[in-house]
Tab-separated table of C-alpha atoms in Angstrom:
chain	number	residue	atom	x	y	z
N	1	MET	CA	160.211	149.984	140.643
N	2	ALA	CA	160.491	148.373	144.428
N	3	LEU	CA	156.993	148.550	144.451
N	4	GLU	CA	156.397	146.628	141.228
N	5	ALA	CA	158.315	143.899	142.640
N	6	MET	CA	156.267	144.149	145.595
N	7	ASN	CA	152.962	143.442	143.827
N	8	LYS	CA	154.249	141.012	142.244
N	9	ALA	CA	155.300	139.165	145.570
N	10	ILE	CA	152.200	140.125	146.986
N	11	LYS	CA	150.207	138.373	143.585
N	12	GLU	CA	152.185	135.184	143.909
N	13	TYR	CA	151.497	134.549	147.990
N	14	ASP	CA	147.906	135.016	147.447
N	15	GLU	CA	147.908	132.053	143.815
N	16	GLU	CA	150.061	130.044	145.984
N	17	GLN	CA	147.910	130.508	149.351
N	18	LYS	CA	144.963	129.454	146.069
N	19	ILE	CA	147.173	126.400	145.400
N	20	ILE	CA	147.455	125.349	149.122
N	21	THR	CA	143.904	126.170	149.914
N	22	GLU	CA	142.151	123.698	147.250
N	23	CYS	CA	144.975	121.287	147.563
N	24	CYS	CA	143.896	120.960	151.882
N	25	VAL	CA	140.396	121.436	150.421
N	26	LYS	CA	140.842	117.881	148.782
N	27	PHE	CA	143.262	116.092	151.619
N	28	ALA	CA	140.433	117.414	154.018
N	29	SER	CA	137.962	115.487	151.693
N	30	PHE	CA	140.615	112.628	151.192
N	31	LEU	CA	140.478	112.345	154.586
N	32	LYS	CA	137.145	111.995	155.310
N	33	VAL	CA	136.306	109.135	153.038
N	34	ASN	CA	139.146	107.247	153.869
N	35	ALA	CA	139.890	107.598	157.400
N	36	ILE	CA	139.697	104.378	159.601
N	37	LEU	CA	138.958	106.955	163.004
N	38	PRO	CA	136.421	109.319	162.467
N	39	PHE	CA	137.002	112.581	160.539
N	40	ASN	CA	138.062	115.859	162.112
N	41	ASP	CA	138.593	119.019	159.815
N	42	THR	CA	141.810	120.183	162.176
N	43	ILE	CA	142.267	122.378	159.125
N	44	LYS	CA	139.345	124.596	159.871
N	45	ASP	CA	140.380	123.929	163.346
N	46	TYR	CA	144.087	125.163	162.456
N	47	ILE	CA	142.730	128.971	160.695
N	48	GLN	CA	139.888	128.761	163.315
N	49	MET	CA	142.925	128.799	166.062
N	50	ASN	CA	144.185	131.390	164.572
N	51	ILE	CA	141.563	133.832	163.935
N	52	ASN	CA	140.993	133.426	167.760
N	53	GLU	CA	145.029	134.109	168.439
N	54	GLU	CA	144.591	137.400	166.371
N	55	GLU	CA	141.728	138.469	167.542
N	56	LYS	CA	143.062	138.689	171.368
N	57	ILE	CA	145.967	140.903	169.588
N	58	ALA	CA	143.665	142.787	167.751
N	59	ALA	CA	141.917	143.936	170.612
N	60	ILE	CA	145.264	145.174	172.236
N	61	THR	CA	146.345	147.301	168.740
N	62	LYS	CA	143.038	148.055	167.463
N	63	ASP	CA	144.535	146.174	163.692
N	64	TYR	CA	142.448	143.822	162.302
N	65	THR	CA	143.906	142.941	158.902
N	66	GLN	CA	145.461	139.635	159.969
N	67	VAL	CA	141.459	138.558	161.806
N	68	GLU	CA	140.060	139.761	158.442
N	69	SER	CA	142.114	137.778	156.048
N	70	LEU	CA	142.494	135.109	158.196
N	71	ARG	CA	138.364	135.374	158.509
N	72	GLU	CA	138.634	135.292	154.727
N	73	GLN	CA	141.051	132.522	154.529
N	74	LEU	CA	138.188	130.528	156.278
N	75	ARG	CA	135.577	131.090	154.267
N	76	ILE	CA	136.864	130.383	151.087
N	77	TYR	CA	138.221	127.089	152.852
N	78	GLU	CA	134.766	126.300	153.906
N	79	LYS	CA	133.130	127.621	150.402
N	80	GLU	CA	135.243	125.274	148.557
N	81	ARG	CA	135.331	122.099	150.717
N	82	SER	CA	131.741	122.272	150.182
N	83	ILE	CA	131.037	122.677	146.838
N	84	LEU	CA	133.616	120.044	146.226
N	85	GLU	CA	132.045	117.773	148.407
N	86	SER	CA	128.599	118.350	147.291
N	87	ASN	CA	130.404	116.811	143.876
N	88	LEU	CA	131.444	113.848	145.365
N	89	GLU	CA	128.115	113.328	146.667
N	90	SER	CA	126.187	113.889	143.261
N	91	GLY	CA	129.016	112.337	140.935
N	92	GLY	CA	129.836	115.367	139.506
N	93	ALA	CA	133.499	114.860	141.169
N	94	ALA	CA	135.718	111.528	140.292
N	95	PRO	CA	136.404	110.289	144.277
N	96	ILE	CA	140.256	111.600	145.749
N	97	THR	CA	142.950	109.005	145.606
N	98	PRO	CA	145.493	108.210	146.947
N	99	LYS	CA	147.153	108.526	143.581
N	100	ASP	CA	146.058	112.203	143.194
N	101	ILE	CA	147.584	113.049	147.046
N	102	LYS	CA	150.442	112.322	145.262
N	103	ASN	CA	150.364	114.612	142.698
N	104	LEU	CA	148.683	116.912	145.307
N	105	GLU	CA	152.000	116.934	147.370
N	106	ASN	CA	154.457	117.145	144.413
N	107	LYS	CA	152.529	120.437	143.278
N	108	LEU	CA	152.714	121.828	146.971
N	109	ILE	CA	156.669	121.117	147.077
N	110	LYS	CA	156.902	122.618	143.516
N	111	LEU	CA	155.906	126.215	144.944
N	112	HIS	CA	157.962	128.944	144.742
N	113	HIS	CA	157.913	130.324	147.971
N	114	PHE	CA	156.528	127.855	150.230
N	115	GLY	CA	157.643	125.053	148.225
N	116	LYS	CA	160.769	124.059	150.430
N	117	SER	CA	158.753	124.813	153.574
N	118	ILE	CA	156.093	122.359	153.059
N	119	LYS	CA	158.656	119.657	151.400
N	120	ASP	CA	160.219	119.721	155.179
N	121	LEU	CA	156.863	119.234	156.675
N	122	PHE	CA	156.230	116.463	154.684
N	123	GLU	CA	160.115	115.157	154.835
N	124	LYS	CA	159.332	115.418	158.956
N	125	THR	CA	155.995	113.680	159.306
N	126	LYS	CA	157.382	110.958	157.277
N	127	LYS	CA	160.607	110.335	159.114
N	128	GLY	CA	158.199	110.802	162.277
N	129	ARG	CA	155.283	108.145	161.550
N	130	GLU	CA	158.651	105.988	160.575
N	131	LYS	CA	159.919	106.442	163.834
N	132	GLN	CA	156.297	105.527	165.881
N	133	PHE	CA	156.217	101.965	164.299
N	134	MET	CA	159.526	101.272	164.385
């Protein structure tokens, strides 16, 4: 019974990770097209930074499970981003609009496991921007 619940939770977390990655790819593509400043792929950089940190830990513990998981996450992110950008460039996908971004935000905050944390991040980011321009 406990094993079934754990397997169910793992599956739910994996599904939510896929949704989060998909949204990150779309956010990054939107910013690349619409940013005033040159685009910097901070999502890719963030994953790579985590890989570097986990490699240091794994060198001591000899457990590379987390490193491999992060490398797989980076591979999936890069693959999905490449596919989306190719489709956007060839006209096979509609450009991502501000309305799409709002829909992605709503999709993320509705996630069962990570939604509340993501909602908190969005709210804190908005408050930070408001303070910056006051």
